[in-house]
CSV table of C-alpha atoms and ligand atoms in Angstrom, one decimal:
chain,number,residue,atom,x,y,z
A,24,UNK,CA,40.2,5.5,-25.2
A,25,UNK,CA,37.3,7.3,-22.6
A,26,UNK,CA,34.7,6.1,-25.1
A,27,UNK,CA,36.2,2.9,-24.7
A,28,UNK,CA,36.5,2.5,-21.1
A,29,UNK,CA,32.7,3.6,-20.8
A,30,UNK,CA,31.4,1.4,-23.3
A,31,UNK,CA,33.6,-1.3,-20.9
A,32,UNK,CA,32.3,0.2,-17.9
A,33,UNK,CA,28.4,0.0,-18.9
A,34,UNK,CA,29.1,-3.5,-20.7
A,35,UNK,CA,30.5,-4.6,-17.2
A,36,UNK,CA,27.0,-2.8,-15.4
A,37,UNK,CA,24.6,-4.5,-17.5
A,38,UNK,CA,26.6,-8.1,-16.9
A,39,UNK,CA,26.4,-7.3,-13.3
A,40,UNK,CA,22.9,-6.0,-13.3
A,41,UNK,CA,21.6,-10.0,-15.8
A,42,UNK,CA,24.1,-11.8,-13.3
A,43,UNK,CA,22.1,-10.4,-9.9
A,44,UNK,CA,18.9,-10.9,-11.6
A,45,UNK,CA,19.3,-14.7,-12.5
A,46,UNK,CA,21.0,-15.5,-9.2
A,47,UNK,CA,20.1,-12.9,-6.3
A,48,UNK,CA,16.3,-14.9,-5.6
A,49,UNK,CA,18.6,-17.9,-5.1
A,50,UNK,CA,19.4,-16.4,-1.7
A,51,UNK,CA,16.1,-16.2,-0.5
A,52,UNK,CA,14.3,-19.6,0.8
A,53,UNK,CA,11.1,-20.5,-0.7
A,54,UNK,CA,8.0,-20.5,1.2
A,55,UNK,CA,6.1,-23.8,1.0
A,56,UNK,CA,2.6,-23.1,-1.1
A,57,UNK,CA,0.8,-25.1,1.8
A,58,UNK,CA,-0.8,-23.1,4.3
A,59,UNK,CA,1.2,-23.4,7.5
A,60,UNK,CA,0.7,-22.8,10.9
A,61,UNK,CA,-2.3,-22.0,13.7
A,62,UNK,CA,-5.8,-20.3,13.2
A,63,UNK,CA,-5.6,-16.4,13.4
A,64,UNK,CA,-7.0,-15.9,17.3
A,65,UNK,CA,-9.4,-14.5,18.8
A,66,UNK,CA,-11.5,-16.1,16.7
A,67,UNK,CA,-13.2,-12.8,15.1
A,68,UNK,CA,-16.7,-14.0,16.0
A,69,UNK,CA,-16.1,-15.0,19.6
A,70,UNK,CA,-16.7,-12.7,22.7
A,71,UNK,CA,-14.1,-10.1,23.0
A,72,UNK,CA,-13.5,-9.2,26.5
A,73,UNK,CA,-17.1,-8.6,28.0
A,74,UNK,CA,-18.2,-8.2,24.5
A,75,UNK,CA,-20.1,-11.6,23.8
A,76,UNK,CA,-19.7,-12.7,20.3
A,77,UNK,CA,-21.2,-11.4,17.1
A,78,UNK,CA,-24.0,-13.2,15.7
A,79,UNK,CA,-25.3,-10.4,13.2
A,80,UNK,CA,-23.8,-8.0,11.0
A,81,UNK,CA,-25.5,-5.2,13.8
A,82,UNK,CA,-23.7,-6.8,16.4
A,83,UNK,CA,-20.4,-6.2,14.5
A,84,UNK,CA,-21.1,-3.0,13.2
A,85,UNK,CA,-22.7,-1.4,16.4
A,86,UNK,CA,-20.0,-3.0,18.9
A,87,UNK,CA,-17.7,-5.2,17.7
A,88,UNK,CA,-15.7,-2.7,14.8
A,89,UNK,CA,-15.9,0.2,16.9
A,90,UNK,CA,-14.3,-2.1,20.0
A,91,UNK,CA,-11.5,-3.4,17.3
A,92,UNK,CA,-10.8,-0.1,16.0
A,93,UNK,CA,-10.0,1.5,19.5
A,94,UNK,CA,-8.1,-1.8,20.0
A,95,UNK,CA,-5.4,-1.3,17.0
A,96,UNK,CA,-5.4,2.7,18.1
A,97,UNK,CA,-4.1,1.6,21.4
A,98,UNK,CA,-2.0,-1.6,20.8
A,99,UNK,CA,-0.7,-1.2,17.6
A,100,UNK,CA,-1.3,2.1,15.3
A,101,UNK,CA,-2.1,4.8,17.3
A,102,UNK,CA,-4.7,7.0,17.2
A,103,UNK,CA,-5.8,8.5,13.5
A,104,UNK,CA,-5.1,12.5,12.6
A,105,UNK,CA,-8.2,14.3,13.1
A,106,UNK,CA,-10.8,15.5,10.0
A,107,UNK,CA,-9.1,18.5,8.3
A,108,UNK,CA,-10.0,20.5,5.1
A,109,UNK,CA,-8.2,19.3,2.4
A,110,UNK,CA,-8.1,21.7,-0.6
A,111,UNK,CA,-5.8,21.7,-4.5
A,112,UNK,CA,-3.5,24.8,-3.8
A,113,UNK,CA,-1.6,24.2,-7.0
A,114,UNK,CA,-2.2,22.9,-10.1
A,115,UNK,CA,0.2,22.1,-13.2
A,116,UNK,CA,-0.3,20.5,-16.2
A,117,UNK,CA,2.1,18.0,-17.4
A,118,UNK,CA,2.9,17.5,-21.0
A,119,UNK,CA,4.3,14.6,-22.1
A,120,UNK,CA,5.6,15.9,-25.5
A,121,UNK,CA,8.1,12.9,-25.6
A,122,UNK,CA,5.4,10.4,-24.9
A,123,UNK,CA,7.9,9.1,-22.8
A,124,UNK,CA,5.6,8.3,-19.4
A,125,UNK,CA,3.1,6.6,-22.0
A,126,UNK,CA,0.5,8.7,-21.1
A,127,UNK,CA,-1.2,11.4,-23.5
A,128,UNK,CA,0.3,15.4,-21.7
A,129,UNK,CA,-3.4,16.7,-21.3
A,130,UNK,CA,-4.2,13.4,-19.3
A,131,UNK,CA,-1.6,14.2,-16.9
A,132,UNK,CA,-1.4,17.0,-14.2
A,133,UNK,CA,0.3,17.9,-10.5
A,134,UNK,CA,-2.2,18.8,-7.7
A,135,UNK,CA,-0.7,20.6,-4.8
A,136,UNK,CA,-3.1,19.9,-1.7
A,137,UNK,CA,-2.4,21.1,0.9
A,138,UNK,CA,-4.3,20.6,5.1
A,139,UNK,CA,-5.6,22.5,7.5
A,140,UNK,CA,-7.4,25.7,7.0
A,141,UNK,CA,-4.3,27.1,4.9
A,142,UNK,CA,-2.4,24.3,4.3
A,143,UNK,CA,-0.5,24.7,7.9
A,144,UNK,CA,-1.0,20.8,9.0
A,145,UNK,CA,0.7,19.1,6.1
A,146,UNK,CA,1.0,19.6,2.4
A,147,UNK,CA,1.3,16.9,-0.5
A,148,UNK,CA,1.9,17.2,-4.2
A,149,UNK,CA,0.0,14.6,-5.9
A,150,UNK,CA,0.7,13.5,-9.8
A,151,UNK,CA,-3.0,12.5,-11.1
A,152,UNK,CA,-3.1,10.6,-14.3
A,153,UNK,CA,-6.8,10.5,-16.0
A,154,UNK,CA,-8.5,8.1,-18.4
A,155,UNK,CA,-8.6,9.1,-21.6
A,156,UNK,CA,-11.5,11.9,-22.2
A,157,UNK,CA,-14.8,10.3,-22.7
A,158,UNK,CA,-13.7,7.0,-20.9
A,159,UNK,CA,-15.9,6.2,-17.7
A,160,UNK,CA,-13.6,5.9,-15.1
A,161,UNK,CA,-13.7,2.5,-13.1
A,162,UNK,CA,-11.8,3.6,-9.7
A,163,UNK,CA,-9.3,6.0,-8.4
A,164,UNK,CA,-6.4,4.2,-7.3
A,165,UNK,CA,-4.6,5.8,-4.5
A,166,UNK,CA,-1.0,5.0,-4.7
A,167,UNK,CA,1.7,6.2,-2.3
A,168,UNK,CA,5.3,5.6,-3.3
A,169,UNK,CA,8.7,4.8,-2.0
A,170,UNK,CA,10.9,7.3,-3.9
A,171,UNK,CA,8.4,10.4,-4.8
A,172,UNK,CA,6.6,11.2,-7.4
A,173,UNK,CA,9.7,12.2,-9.5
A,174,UNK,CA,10.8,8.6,-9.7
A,175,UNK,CA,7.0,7.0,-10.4
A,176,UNK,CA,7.1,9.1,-13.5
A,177,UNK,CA,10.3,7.8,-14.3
A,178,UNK,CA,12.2,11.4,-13.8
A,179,UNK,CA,10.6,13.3,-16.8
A,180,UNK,CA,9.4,16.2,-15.9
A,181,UNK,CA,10.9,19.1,-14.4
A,182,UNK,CA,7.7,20.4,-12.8
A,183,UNK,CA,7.4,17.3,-11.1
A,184,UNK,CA,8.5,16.8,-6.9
A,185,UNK,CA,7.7,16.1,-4.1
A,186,UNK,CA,8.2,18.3,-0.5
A,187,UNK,CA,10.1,15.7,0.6
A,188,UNK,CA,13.4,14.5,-0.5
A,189,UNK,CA,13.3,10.6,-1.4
A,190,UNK,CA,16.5,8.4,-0.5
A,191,UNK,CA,19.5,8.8,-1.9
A,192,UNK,CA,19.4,4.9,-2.9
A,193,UNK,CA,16.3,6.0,-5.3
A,194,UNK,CA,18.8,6.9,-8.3
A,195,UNK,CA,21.9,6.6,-9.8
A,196,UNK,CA,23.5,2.7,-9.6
A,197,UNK,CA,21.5,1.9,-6.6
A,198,UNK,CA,17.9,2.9,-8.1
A,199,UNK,CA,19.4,0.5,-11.1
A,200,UNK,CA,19.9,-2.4,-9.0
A,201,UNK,CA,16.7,-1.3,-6.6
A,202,UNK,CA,14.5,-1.7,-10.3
A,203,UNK,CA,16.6,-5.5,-11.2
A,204,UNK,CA,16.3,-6.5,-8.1
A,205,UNK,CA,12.6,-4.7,-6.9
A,206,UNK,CA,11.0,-5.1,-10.5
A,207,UNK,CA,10.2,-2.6,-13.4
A,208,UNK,CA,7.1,-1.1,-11.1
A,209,UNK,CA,8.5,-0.9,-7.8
A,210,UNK,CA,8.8,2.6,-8.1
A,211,UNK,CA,5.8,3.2,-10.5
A,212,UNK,CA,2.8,1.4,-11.7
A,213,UNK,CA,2.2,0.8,-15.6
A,214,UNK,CA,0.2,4.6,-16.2
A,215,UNK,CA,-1.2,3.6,-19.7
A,216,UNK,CA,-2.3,0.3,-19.0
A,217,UNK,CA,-4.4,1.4,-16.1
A,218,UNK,CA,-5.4,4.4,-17.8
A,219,UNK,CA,-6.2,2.8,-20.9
A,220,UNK,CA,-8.1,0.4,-18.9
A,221,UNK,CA,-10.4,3.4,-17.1
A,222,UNK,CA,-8.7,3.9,-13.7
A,223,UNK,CA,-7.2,7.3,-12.7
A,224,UNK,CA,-4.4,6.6,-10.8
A,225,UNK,CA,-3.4,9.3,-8.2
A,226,UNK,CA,0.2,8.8,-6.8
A,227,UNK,CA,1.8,10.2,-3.8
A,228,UNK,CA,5.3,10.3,-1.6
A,229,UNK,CA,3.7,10.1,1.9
A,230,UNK,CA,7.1,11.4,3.4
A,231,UNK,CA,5.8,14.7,1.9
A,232,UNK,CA,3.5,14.7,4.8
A,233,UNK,CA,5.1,12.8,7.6
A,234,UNK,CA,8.9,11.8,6.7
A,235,UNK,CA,9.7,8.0,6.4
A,236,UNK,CA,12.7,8.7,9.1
A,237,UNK,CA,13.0,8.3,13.3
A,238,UNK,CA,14.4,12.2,13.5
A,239,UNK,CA,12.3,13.9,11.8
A,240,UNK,CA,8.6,11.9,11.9
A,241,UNK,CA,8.1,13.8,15.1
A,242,UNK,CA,7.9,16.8,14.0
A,243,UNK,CA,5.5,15.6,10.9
A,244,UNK,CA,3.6,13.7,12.9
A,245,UNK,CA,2.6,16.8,15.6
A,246,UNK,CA,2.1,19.6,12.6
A,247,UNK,CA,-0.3,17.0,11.6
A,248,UNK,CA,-2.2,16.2,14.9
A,249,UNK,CA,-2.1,19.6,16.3
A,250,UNK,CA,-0.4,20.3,19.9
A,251,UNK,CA,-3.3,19.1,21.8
A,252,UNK,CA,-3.6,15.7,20.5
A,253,UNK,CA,-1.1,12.7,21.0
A,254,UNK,CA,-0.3,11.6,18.2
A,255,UNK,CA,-0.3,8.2,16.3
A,256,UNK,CA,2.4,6.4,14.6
A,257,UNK,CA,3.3,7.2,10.9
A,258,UNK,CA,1.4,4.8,9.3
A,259,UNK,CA,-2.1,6.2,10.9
A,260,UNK,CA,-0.7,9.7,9.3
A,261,UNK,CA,-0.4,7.5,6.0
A,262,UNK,CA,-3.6,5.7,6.0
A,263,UNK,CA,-5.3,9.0,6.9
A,264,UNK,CA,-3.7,10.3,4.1
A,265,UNK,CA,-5.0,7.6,1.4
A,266,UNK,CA,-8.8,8.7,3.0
A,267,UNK,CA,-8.2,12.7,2.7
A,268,UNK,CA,-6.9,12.1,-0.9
A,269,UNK,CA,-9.8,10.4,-1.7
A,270,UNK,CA,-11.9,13.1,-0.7
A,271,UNK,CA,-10.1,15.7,-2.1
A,272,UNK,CA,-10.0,14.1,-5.5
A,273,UNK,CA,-13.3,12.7,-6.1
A,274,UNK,CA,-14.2,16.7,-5.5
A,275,UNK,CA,-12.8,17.1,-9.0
A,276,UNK,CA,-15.7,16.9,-11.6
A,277,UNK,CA,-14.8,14.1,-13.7
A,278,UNK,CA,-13.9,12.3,-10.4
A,279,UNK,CA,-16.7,12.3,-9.1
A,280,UNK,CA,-18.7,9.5,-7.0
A,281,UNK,CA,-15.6,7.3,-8.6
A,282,UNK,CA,-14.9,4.7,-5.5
A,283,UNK,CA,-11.7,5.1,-4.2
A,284,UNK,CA,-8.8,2.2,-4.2
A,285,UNK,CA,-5.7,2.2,-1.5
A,286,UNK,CA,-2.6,1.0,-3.4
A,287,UNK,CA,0.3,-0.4,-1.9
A,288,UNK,CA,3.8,-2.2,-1.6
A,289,UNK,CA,5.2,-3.1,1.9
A,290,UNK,CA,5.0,-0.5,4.1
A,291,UNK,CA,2.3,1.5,2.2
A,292,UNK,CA,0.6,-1.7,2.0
A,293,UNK,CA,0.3,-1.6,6.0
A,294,UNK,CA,-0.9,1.9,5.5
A,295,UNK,CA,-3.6,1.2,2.8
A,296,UNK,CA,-5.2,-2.0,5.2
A,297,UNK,CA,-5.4,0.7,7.8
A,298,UNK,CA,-7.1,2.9,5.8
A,299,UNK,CA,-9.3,0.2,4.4
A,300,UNK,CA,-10.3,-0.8,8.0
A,301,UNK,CA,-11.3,2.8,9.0
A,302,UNK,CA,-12.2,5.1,6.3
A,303,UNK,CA,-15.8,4.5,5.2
A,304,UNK,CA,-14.6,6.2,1.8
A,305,UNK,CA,-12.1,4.1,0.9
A,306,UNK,CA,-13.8,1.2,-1.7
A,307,UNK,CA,-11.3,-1.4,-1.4
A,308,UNK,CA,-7.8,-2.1,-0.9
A,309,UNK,CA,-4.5,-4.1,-2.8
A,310,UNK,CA,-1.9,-4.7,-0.1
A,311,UNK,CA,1.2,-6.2,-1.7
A,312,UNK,CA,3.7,-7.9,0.5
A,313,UNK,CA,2.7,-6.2,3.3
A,314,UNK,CA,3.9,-8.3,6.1
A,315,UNK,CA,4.5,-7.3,10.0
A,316,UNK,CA,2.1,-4.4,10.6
A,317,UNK,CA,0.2,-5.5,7.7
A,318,UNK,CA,-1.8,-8.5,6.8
A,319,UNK,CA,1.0,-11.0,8.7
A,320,UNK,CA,-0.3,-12.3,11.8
A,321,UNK,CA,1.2,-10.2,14.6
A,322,UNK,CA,1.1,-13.6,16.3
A,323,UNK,CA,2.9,-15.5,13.6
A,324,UNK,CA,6.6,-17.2,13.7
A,325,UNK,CA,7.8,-16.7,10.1
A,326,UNK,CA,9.2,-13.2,9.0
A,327,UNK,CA,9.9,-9.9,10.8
A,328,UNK,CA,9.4,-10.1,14.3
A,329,UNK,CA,7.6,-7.2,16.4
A,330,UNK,CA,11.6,-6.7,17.6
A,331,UNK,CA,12.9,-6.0,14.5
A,332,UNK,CA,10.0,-4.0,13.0
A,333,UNK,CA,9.5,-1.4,16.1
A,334,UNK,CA,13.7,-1.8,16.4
A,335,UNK,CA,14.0,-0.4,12.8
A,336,UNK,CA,10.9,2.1,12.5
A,337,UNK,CA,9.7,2.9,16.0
A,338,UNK,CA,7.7,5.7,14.9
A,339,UNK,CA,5.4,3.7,12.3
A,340,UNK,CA,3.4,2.3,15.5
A,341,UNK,CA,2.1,3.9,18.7
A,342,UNK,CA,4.9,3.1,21.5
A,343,UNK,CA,3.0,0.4,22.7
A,344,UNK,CA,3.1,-2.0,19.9
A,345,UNK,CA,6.9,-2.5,20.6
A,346,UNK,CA,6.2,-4.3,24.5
A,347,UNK,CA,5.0,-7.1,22.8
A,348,UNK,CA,8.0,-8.0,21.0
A,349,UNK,CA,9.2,-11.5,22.2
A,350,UNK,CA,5.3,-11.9,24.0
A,351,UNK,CA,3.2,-11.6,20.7
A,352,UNK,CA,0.9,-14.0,22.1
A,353,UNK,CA,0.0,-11.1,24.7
A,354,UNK,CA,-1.5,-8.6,21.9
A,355,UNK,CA,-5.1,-8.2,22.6
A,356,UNK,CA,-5.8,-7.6,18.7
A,357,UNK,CA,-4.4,-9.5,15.3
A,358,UNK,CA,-4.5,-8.4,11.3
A,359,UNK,CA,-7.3,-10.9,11.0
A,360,UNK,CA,-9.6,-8.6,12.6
A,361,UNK,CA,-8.0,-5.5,10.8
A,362,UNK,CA,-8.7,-7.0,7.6
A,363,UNK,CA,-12.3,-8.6,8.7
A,364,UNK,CA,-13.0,-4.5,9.7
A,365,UNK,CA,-12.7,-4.0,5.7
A,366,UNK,CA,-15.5,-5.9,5.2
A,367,UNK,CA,-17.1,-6.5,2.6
A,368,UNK,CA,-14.9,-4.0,0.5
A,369,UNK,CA,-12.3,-5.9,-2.3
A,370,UNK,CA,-8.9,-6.0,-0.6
A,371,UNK,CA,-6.3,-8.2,-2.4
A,372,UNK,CA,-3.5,-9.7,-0.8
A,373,UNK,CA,-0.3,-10.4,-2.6
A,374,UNK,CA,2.8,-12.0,-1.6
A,375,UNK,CA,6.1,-13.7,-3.0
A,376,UNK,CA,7.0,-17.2,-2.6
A,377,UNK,CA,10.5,-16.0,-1.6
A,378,UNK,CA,9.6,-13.0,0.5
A,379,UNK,CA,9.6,-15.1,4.0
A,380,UNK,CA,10.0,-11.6,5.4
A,381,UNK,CA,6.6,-10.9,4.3
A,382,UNK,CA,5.4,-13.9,5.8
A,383,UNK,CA,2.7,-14.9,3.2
A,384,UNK,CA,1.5,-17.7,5.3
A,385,UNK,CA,0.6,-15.5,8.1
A,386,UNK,CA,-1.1,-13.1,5.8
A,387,UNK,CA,-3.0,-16.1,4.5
A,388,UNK,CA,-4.3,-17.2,7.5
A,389,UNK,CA,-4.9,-13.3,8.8
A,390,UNK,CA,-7.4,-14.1,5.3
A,391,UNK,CA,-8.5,-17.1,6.8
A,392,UNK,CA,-9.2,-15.5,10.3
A,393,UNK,CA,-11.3,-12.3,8.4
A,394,UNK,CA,-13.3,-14.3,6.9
A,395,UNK,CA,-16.5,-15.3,8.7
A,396,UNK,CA,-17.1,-11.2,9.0
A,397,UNK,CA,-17.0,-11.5,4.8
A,398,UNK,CA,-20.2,-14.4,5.7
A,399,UNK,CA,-22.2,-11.9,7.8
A,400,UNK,CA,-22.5,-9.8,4.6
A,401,UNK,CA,-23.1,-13.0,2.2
A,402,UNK,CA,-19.9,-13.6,0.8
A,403,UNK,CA,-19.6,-17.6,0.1
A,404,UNK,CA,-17.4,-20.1,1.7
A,405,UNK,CA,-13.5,-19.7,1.1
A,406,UNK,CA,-12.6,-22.2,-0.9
A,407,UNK,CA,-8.8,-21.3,-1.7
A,408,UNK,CA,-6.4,-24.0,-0.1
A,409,UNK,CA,-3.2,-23.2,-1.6
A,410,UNK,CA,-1.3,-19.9,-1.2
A,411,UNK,CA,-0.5,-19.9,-5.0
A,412,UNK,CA,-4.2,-20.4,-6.2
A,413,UNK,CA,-5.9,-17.4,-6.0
A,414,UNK,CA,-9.4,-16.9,-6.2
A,415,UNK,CA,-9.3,-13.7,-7.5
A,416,UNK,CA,-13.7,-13.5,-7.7
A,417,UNK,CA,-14.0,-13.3,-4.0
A,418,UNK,CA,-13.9,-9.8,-2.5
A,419,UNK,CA,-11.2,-10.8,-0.3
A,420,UNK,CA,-8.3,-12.7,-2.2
A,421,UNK,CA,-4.9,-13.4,-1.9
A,422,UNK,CA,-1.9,-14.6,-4.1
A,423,UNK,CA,1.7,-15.5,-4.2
A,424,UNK,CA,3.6,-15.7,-7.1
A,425,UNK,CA,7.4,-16.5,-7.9
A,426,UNK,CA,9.8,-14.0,-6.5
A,427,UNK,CA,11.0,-11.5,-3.6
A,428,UNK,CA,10.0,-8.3,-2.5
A,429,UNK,CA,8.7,-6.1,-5.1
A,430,UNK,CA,6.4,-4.9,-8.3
A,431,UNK,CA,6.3,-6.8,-10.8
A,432,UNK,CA,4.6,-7.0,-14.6
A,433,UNK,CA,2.8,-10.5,-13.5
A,434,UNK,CA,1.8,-8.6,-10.2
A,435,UNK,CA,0.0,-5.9,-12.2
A,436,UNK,CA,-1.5,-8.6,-14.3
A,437,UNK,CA,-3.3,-9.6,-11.1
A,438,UNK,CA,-3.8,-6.4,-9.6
A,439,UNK,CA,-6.0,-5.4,-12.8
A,440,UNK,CA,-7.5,-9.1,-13.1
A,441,UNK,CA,-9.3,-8.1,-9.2
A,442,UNK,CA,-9.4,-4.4,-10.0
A,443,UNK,CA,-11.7,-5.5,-13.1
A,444,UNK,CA,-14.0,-8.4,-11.5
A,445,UNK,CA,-14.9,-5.7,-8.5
A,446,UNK,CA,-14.9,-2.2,-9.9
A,447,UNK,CA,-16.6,-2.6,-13.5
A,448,UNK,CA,-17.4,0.1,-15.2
A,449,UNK,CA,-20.3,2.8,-14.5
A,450,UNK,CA,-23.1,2.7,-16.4
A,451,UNK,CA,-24.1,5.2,-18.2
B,12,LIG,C1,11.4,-3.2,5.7
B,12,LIG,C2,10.4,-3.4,6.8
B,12,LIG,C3,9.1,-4.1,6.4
B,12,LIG,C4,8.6,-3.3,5.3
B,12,LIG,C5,9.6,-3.1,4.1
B,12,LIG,C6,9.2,-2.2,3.0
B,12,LIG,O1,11.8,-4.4,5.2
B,12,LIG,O2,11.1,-4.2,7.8
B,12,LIG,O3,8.2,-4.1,7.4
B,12,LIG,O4,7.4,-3.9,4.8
B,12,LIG,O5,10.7,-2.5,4.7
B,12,LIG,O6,8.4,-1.3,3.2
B,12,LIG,O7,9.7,-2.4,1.9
């Protein structure tokens, strides 16, 4: 009879869980493939403030980037942590007897690294997966997570966690319907493929070093910045924490003078443009769905407003970045010019044609806006005109694909498709 009633019970789960994922995208409007909506402004050439407008790629790099990064410090992210020594406390290797993260054990291994000069400012545990020996090794990708490390290597090893606990809505029936409803990689990328394929993939639970939570990011957030500096929002804490991995990492010898990669999904997208915009080490950039905070024009219409985002997480941005809610127009800075401060590293933009939330229009035309900085260093005229016709051979790209919010198979398809037109492999 118990048997029974659980064979019923899980018959009754998987129904549920097929039934949700023919009908749930149903509920979400789709987002027109045309491009929509006005120019990003300022126009990222023009004169900003007393600065006149940039002719050369001196102009931008001597006045204008340093002007726009002070810009988003004050108006929207706050200021970045300061330098710190990063150093591997710990290190464990992870066998994979099983096979059952699809990764060979020896290729797999957790790095504790911690900050400051004995870890006091902030300390991470990392799971690093490696190439197969003897493979040259495209690009690190830097990867930070929404449910900890446990959950990006699908829960199988006991060695494996992270300082921070993830949601409770990681697991059990909710972490089933989070994976139906958020795709198979919303929690972790496809390890062999990219390993098989020469990237190391390095992944990471930010929260580890600054929670992802209103009561407790304070405290995070001043360990971090040390009590004499004000401290930035969470995502600068993130983003700086993409950059000190990177350093950290390519320190390891078979790492080494591999370019660096910022991976991320929604809110860790927002974090990895951030760091793409600042950190000189960081070699380019895949923001997926991004949105408010992210790629989306702050100035845009269509998604999450300024009200909802700083309503929701305050402490992501700097206080000030929630007076403009309801006067967007007033923001003296827009993504267009934090993407155009990437230039000319790779960044990919994704998006879903039913994540409105997103706003994959805005994010298009944040694209648009960036470009003419992409010119200055030679890159050739945009010629992408619809959101769902990527050109995936420019450095900066974007797509949108069917679907919501979340990690998809097809999205890793195109994450590698960019991945492997920009990073190709060393030579020897
Ligand atoms: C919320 C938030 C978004 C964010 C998303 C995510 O929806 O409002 O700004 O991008 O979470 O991180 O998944």
């Amino acid at each position: 009879m118990r048997r029974w009633l659980a064979g019923l019970g899980l018959a009754l789960l998987l129904a549920a869980g097929i039934w949700l994922r023919l009908t749930y995208v149903h509920y979400f409007p789709l987002v027109p493939d045309e491009i929509g909506g006005p120019p990003a402004s300022p126009p990222v050439l023009a004169a900003f403030g007393d600065d006149p407008p940039v002719l050369t790629i001196a102009d931008w790099q001597g006045r204008r980037a340093p002007l726009l990064r002070a810009a988003f410090a004050k108006n929207v992210y706050g200021p970045m942590p300061p330098p710190l020594p990063g150093r591997v406390e710990k290190r464990v290797s992870l066998h994979d007897n099983e096979r059952l993260v699809e990764v060979e054990g020896e290729q797999l291994r957790q790095l504790t690294i911690g900050f400051g000069e004995a870890g006091e400012r902030g300390q991470v545990n990392v799971v690093l997966a490696m190439p197969p020996q003897g493979t040259p090794v495209r690009a690190l990708i830097v990867m930070q997570n929404f449910c900890g490390n446990d959950a990006a290597v699908n829960w199988r090893f006991k060695a494996v966690v992270s300082f921070a606990a993830p949601p409770k809505f990681c697991k059990g029936p909710m972490g089933f319907a989070a994976h139906i409803i958020l795709g198979r990689y919303i929690n972790g990328p496809p390890l062999r493929r990219l390993t098989g394929r020469g990237y190391a993939v390095a992944m990471v639970y930010a929260a580890d070093l600054v929670p992802d939570d209103a009561r407790t990011a304070p405290a995070g957030l001043r360990k971090l910045y040390g009590p004499d500096a004000t401290p930035g929002g969470a995502l600068a804490a993130w983003a700086w924490l993409y950059s000190e991995l990177g350093e950290v990492l390519t320190r390891e010898p078979q790492l080494a003078g591999t370019p660096v990669v910022a991976w991320g999904h929604s809110r860790n997208g927002k974090a990895a443009l951030l760091a793409g915009a600042i950190y000189p080490n960081i070699a380019g950039v895949i923001a997926h769905q991004s949105g408010r905070g992210g790629a989306a024009l702050t100035r845009g219409t269509v998604g999450e407003t300024v009200a909802q985002i700083t309503g929701e997480y305050p402490y992501w941005f700097t206080p000030k970045y929630a007076t403009f809610a309801g006067r967007e127009a007033a923001i003296p800075v827009d993504q267009h010019q934090l993407l155009a401060l990437a230039a000319p590293k790779p960044v990919l933009l994704g998006s879903g044609d039913r994540d409105r939330w997103g706003d994959p229009s805005g994010s298009f035309r944040a694209l648009q806006g960036a470009w003419p900085i992409y010119r200055l260093y030679g890159v050739p005229p945009l010629t992408q005109t619809k959101l769902a016709k990527p050109d995936l051979t420019g450095p900066l790209a974007s797509f949108m694909r069917p679907g919501t919010h979340g990690v998809t198979t097809a999205d890793w398809e195109t994450f590698l498709a960019f991945l492997d037109i920009h990073f190709p492999p060393p030579k020897a």
